[in-house]
PDB file of C-alpha atoms in Angstrom:
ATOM      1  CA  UNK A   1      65.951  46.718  22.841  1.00 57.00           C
ATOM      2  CA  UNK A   2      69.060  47.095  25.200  1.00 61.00           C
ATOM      3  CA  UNK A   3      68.575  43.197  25.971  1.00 64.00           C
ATOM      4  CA  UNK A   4      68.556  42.613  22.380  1.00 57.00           C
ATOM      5  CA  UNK A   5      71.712  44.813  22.136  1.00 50.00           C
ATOM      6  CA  UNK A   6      73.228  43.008  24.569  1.00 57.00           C
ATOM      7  CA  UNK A   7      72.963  39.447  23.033  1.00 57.00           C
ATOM      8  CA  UNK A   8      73.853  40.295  19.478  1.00 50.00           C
ATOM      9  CA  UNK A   9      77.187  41.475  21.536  1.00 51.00           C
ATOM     10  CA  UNK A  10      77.893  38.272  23.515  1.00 57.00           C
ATOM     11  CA  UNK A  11      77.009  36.565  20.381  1.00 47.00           C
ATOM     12  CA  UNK A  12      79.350  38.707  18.725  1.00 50.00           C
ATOM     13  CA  UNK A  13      82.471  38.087  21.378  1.00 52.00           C
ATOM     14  CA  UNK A  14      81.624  34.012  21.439  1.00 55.00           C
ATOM     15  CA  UNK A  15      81.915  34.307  17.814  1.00 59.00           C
ATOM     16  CA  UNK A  16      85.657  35.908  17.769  1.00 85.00           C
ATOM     17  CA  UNK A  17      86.624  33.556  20.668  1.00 95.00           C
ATOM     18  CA  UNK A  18      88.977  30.767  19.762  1.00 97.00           C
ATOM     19  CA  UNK A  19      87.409  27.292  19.973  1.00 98.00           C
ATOM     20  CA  UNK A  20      89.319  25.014  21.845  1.00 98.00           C
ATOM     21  CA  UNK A  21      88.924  21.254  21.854  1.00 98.00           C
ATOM     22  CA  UNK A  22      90.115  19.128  25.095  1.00 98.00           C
ATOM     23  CA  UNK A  23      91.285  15.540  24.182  1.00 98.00           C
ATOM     24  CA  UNK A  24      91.529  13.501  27.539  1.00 98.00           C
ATOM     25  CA  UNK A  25      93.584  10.285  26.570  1.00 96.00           C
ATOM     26  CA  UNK A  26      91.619   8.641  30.020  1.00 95.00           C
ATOM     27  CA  UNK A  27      87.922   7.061  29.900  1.00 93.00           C
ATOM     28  CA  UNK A  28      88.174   6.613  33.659  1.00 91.00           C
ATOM     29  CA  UNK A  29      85.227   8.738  34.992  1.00 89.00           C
ATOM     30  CA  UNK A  30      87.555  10.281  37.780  1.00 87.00           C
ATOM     31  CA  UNK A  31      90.582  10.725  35.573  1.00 91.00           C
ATOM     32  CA  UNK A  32      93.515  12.637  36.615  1.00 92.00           C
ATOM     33  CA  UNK A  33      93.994  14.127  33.367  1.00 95.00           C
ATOM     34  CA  UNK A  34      90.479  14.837  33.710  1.00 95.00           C
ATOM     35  CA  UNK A  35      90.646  16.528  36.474  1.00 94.00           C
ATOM     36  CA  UNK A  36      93.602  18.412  35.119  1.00 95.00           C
ATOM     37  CA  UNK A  37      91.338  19.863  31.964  1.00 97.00           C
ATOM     38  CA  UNK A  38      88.431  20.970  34.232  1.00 96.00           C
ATOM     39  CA  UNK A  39      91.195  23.069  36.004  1.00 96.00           C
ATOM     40  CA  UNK A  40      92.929  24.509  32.606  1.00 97.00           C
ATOM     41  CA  UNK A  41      89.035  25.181  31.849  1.00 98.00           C
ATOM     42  CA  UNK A  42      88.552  27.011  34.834  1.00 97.00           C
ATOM     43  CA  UNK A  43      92.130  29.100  34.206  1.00 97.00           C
ATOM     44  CA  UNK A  44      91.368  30.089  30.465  1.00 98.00           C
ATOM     45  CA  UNK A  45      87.600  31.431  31.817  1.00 97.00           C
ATOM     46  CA  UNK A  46      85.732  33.453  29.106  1.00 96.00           C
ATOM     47  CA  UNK A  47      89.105  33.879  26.699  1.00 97.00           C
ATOM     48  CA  UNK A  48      88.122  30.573  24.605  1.00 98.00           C
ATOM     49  CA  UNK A  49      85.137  28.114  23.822  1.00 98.00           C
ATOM     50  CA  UNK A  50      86.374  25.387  25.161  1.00 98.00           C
ATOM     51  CA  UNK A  51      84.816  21.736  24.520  1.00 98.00           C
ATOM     52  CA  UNK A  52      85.917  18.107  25.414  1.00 98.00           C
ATOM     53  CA  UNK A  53      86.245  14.718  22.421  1.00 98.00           C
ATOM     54  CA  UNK A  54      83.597  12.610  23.345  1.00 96.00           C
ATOM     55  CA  UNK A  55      85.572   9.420  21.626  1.00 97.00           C
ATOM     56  CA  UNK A  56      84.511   6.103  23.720  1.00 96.00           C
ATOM     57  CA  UNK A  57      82.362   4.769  20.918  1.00 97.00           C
ATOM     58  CA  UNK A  58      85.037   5.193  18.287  1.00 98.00           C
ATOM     59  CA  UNK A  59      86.370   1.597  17.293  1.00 98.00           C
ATOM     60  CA  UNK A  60      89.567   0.870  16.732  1.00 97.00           C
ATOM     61  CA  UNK A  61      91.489   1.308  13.317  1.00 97.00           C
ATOM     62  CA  UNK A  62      90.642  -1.225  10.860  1.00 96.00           C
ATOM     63  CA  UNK A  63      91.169  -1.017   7.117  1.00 94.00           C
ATOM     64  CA  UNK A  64      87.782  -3.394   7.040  1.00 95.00           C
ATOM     65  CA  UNK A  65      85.710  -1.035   8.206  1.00 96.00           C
ATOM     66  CA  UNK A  66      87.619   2.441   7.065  1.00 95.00           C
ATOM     67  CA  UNK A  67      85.162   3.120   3.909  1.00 94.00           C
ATOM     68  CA  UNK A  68      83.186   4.439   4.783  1.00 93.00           C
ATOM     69  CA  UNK A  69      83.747   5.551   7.772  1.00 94.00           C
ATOM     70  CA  UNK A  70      82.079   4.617  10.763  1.00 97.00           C
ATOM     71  CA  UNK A  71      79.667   6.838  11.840  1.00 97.00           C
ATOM     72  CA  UNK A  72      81.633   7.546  15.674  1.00 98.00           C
ATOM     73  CA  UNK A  73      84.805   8.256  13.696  1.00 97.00           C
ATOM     74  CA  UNK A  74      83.503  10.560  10.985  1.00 96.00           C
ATOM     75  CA  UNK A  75      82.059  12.893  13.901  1.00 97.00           C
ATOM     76  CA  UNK A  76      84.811  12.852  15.759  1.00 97.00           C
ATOM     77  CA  UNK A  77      87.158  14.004  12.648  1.00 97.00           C
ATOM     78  CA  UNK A  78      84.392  16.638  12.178  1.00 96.00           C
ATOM     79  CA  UNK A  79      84.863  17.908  15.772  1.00 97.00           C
ATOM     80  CA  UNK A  80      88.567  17.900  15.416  1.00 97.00           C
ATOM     81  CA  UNK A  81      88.610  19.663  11.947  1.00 96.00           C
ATOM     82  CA  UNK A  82      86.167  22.562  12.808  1.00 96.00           C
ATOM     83  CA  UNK A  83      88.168  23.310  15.955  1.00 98.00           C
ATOM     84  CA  UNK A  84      90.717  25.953  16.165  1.00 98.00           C
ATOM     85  CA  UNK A  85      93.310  24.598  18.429  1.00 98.00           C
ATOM     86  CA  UNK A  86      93.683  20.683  20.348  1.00 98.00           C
ATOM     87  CA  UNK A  87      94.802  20.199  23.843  1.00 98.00           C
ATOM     88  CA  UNK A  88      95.702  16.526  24.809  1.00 98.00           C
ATOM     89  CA  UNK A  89      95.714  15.685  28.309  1.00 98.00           C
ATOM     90  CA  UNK A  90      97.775  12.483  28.834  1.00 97.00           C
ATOM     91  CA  UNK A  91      98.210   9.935  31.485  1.00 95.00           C
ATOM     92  CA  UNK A  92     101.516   7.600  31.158  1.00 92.00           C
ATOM     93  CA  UNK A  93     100.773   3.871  30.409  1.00 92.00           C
ATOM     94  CA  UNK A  94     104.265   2.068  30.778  1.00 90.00           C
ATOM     95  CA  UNK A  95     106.249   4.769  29.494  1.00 91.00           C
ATOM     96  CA  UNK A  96     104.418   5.870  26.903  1.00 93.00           C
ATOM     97  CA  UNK A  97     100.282   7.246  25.790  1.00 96.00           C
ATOM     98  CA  UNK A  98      97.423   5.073  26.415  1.00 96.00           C
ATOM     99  CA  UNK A  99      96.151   3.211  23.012  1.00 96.00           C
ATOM    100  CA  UNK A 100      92.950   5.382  23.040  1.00 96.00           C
ATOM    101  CA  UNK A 101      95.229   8.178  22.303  1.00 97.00           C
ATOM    102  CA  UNK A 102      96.990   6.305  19.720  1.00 97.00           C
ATOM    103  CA  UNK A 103      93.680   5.029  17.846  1.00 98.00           C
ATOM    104  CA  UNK A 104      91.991   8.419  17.747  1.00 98.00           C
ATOM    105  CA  UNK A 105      95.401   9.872  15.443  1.00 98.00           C
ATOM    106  CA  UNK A 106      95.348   6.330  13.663  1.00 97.00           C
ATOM    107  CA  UNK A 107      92.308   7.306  12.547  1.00 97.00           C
ATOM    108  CA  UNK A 108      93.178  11.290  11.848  1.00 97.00           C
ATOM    109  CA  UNK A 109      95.739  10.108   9.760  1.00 95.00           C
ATOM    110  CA  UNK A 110      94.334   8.243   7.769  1.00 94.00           C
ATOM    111  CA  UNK A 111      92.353   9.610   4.312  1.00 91.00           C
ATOM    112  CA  UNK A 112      88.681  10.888   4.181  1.00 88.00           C
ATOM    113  CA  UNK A 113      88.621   9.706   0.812  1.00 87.00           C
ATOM    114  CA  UNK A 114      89.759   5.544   0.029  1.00 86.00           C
ATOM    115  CA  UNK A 115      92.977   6.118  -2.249  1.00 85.00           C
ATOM    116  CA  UNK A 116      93.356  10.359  -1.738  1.00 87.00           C
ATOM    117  CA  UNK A 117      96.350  10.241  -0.177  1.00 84.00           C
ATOM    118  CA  UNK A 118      97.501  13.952  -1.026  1.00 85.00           C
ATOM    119  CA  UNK A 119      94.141  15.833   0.310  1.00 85.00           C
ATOM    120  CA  UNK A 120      94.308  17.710   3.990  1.00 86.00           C
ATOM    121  CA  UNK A 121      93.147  15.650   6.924  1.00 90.00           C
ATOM    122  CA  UNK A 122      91.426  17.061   9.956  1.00 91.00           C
ATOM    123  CA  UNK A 123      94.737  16.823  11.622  1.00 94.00           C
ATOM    124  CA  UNK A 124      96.584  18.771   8.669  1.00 91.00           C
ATOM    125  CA  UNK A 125      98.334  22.063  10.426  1.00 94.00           C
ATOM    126  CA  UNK A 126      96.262  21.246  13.405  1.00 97.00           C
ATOM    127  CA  UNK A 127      97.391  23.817  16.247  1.00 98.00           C
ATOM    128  CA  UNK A 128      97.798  21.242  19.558  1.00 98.00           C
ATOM    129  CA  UNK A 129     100.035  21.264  22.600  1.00 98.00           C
ATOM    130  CA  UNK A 130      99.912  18.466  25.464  1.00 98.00           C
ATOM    131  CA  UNK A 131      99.580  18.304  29.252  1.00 97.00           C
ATOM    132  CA  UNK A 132      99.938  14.594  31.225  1.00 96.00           C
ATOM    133  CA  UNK A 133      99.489  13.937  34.576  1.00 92.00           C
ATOM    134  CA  UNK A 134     101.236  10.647  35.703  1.00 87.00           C
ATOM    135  CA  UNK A 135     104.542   9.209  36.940  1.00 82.00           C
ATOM    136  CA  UNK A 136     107.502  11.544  36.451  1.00 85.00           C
ATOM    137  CA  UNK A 137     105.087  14.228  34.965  1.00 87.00           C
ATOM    138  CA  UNK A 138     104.438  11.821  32.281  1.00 91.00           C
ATOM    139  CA  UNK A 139     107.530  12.311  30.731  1.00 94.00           C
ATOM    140  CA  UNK A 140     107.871   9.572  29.019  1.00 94.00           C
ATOM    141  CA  UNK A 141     104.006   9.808  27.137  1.00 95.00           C
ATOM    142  CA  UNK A 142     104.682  13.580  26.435  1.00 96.00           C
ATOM    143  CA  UNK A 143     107.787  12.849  24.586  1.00 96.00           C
ATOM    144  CA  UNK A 144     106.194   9.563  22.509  1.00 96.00           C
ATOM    145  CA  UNK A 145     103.414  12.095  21.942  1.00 97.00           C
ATOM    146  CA  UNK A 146     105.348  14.583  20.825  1.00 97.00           C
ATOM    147  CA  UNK A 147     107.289  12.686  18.296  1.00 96.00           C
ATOM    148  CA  UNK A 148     103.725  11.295  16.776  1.00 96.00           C
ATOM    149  CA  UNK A 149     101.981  14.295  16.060  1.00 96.00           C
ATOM    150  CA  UNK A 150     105.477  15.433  14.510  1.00 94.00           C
ATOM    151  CA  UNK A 151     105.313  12.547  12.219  1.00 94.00           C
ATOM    152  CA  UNK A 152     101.566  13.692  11.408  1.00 94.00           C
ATOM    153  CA  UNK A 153     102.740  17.103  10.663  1.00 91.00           C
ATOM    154  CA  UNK A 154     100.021  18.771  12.800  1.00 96.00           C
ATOM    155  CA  UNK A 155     101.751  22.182  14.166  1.00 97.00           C
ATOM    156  CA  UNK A 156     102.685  21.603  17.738  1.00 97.00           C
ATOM    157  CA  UNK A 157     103.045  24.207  19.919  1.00 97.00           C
ATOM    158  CA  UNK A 158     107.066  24.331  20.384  1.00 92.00           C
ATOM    159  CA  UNK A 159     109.090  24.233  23.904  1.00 87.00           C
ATOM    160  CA  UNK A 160     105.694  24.361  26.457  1.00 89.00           C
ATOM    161  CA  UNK A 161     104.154  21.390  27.770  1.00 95.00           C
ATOM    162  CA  UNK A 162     103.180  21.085  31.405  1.00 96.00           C
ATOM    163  CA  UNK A 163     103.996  17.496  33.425  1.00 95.00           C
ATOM    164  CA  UNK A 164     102.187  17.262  36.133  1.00 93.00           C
ATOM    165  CA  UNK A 165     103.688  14.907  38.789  1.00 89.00           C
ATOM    166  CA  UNK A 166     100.724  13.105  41.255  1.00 83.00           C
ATOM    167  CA  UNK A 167     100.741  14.226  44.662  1.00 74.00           C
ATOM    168  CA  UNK A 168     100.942  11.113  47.282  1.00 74.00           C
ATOM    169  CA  UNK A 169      97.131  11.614  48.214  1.00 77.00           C
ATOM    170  CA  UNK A 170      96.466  10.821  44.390  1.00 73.00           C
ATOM    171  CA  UNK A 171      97.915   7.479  44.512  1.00 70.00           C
ATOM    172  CA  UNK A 172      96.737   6.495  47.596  1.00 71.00           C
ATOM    173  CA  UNK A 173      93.037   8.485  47.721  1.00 71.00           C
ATOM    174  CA  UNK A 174      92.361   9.463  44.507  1.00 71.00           C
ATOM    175  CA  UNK A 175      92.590  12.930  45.256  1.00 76.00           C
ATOM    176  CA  UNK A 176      94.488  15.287  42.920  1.00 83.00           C
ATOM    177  CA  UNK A 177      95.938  18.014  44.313  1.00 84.00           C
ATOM    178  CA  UNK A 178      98.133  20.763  42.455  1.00 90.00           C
ATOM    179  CA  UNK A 179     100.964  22.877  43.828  1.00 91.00           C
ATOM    180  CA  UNK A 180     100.965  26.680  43.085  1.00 94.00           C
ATOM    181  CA  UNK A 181     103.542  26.368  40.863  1.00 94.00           C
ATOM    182  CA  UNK A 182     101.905  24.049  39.059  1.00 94.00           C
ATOM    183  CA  UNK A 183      99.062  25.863  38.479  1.00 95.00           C
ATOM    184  CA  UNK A 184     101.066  28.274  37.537  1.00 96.00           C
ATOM    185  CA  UNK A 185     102.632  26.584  34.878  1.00 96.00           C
ATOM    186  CA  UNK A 186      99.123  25.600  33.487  1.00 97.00           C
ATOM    187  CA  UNK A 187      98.116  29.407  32.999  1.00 97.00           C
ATOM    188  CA  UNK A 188     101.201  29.842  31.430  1.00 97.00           C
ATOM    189  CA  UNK A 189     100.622  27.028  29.003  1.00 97.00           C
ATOM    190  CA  UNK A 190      96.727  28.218  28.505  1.00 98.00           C
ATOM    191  CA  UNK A 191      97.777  32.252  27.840  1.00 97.00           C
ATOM    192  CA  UNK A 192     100.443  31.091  25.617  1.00 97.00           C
ATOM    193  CA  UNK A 193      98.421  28.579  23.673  1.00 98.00           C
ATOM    194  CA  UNK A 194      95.495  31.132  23.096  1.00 97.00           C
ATOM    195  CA  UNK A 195      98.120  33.435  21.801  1.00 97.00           C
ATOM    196  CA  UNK A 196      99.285  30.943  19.167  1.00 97.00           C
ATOM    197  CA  UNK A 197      95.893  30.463  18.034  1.00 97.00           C
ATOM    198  CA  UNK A 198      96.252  34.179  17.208  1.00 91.00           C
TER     199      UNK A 198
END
C-alpha cells in the first residue's frame, strides 16, 4: 500500500511539473549547443519535464507538400503545441541561426488548416526564451532570433538570454568547457524561465 501511495504521489508532482521542450538548432551529434542543453537539464533537475525536438526528418517548407501535412511536421507541431514552455539553443551560422532553425518556425507559422489563416498555431503565445553557444556568444543569431519569433507573436521571455562564448579548447578539441559565471548565468535563465511558466 505505502508503495502504491508513493507512486500516485510522484505521479501526482510529474503531473504539476512544467513541461519543457529543448529545441537544439544543431544536428551535429557532438553539438555545442547540445552540450549546452544537457547542462541546463542537469541545472533545472526535478523542477520541470524536460524533453528535446527530435526534427531531422522534417523537410523543408514547401507549399507543394503543406496539405496535408507531412507526417514529420505534423508531430513535431504536436510536440511543440502540447508543451508548456520552448527553449532554443542556437549556434551562429554567419551572423545569424542555422536554416534548421528557420524551417522548423516556417513551418509553425504556417496554418494547420489550407486557407484558416485566423485560427491559433502551435506557436500562438508560445512561452520560449533562447541560449546560443558560438562566436561572440552568438550574438548575432540571438538577436535575428529574437526579432523572428517577435514577428510570430510567440511570447518571448523579455531581457534574459544567455550567450555563451566557446572556450579555446572548443575550437581547437572539441571540448566545451563553461566558466562559473557562466553557469551561473544558465541557472539564472532556467529559475527565471520556470517562473514565467508560472
Amino acid at each position: 500500500l505505502q508503495i502504491l501511495k508513493k507512486k500516485i504521489l510522484e505521479h501526482t508532482i510529474n503531473k504539476m511539473k512544467k513541461n519543457i521542450l529543448f529545441i537544439v538548432g544543431s544536428l551535429r551529434k557532438e553539438s555545442f549547443n547540445k552540450q549546452i542543453a544537457h547542462k541546463v537539464e542537469e541545472i533545472i533537475g526535478d523542477r520541470a519535464n524536460i524533453s528535446y525536438l527530435e526534427y531531422a526528418d522534417v523537410p523543408f517548407m514547401n507549399q507543394d507538400i503543406e496539405f496535408p501535412s507531412p507526417m514529420p511536421v505534423s508531430k513535431m507541431r504536436d510536440t511543440v503545441a502540447s508543451a508548456d514552455g520552448v527553449w532554443v539553443f542556437t549556434p551562429e551560422y554567419n551572423h545569424s541561426y542555422p536554416a534548421i532553425i528557420k524551417n522548423l518556425f516556417d513551418w509553425l507559422s504556417r496554418p494547420l488548416v489550407a486557407g484558416n489563416y485566423n485560427a491559433p498555431l502551435a506557436i500562438t503565445n508560445k512561452k520560449m526564451t533562447i541560449s546560443g553557444a558560438g562566436g561572440r556568444g552568438a550574438m548575432g543569431s540571438r538577436e535575428q532570433l529574437t526579432n523572428l519569433l517577435s514577428f510570430l507573436k510567440v511570447a518571448l521571455m523579455p531581457n534574459n538570454q544567455t550567450g555563451i562564448a566557446l572556450n579555446k579548447e572548443a575550437w581547437t578539441e572539441g571540448r566545451l568547457i563553461l566558466t562559473d559565471k557562466q553557469m551561473e548565468e544558465l541557472s539564472y535563465q532556467a529559475t527565471a524561465f520556470i517562473n514565467y511558466l508560472d
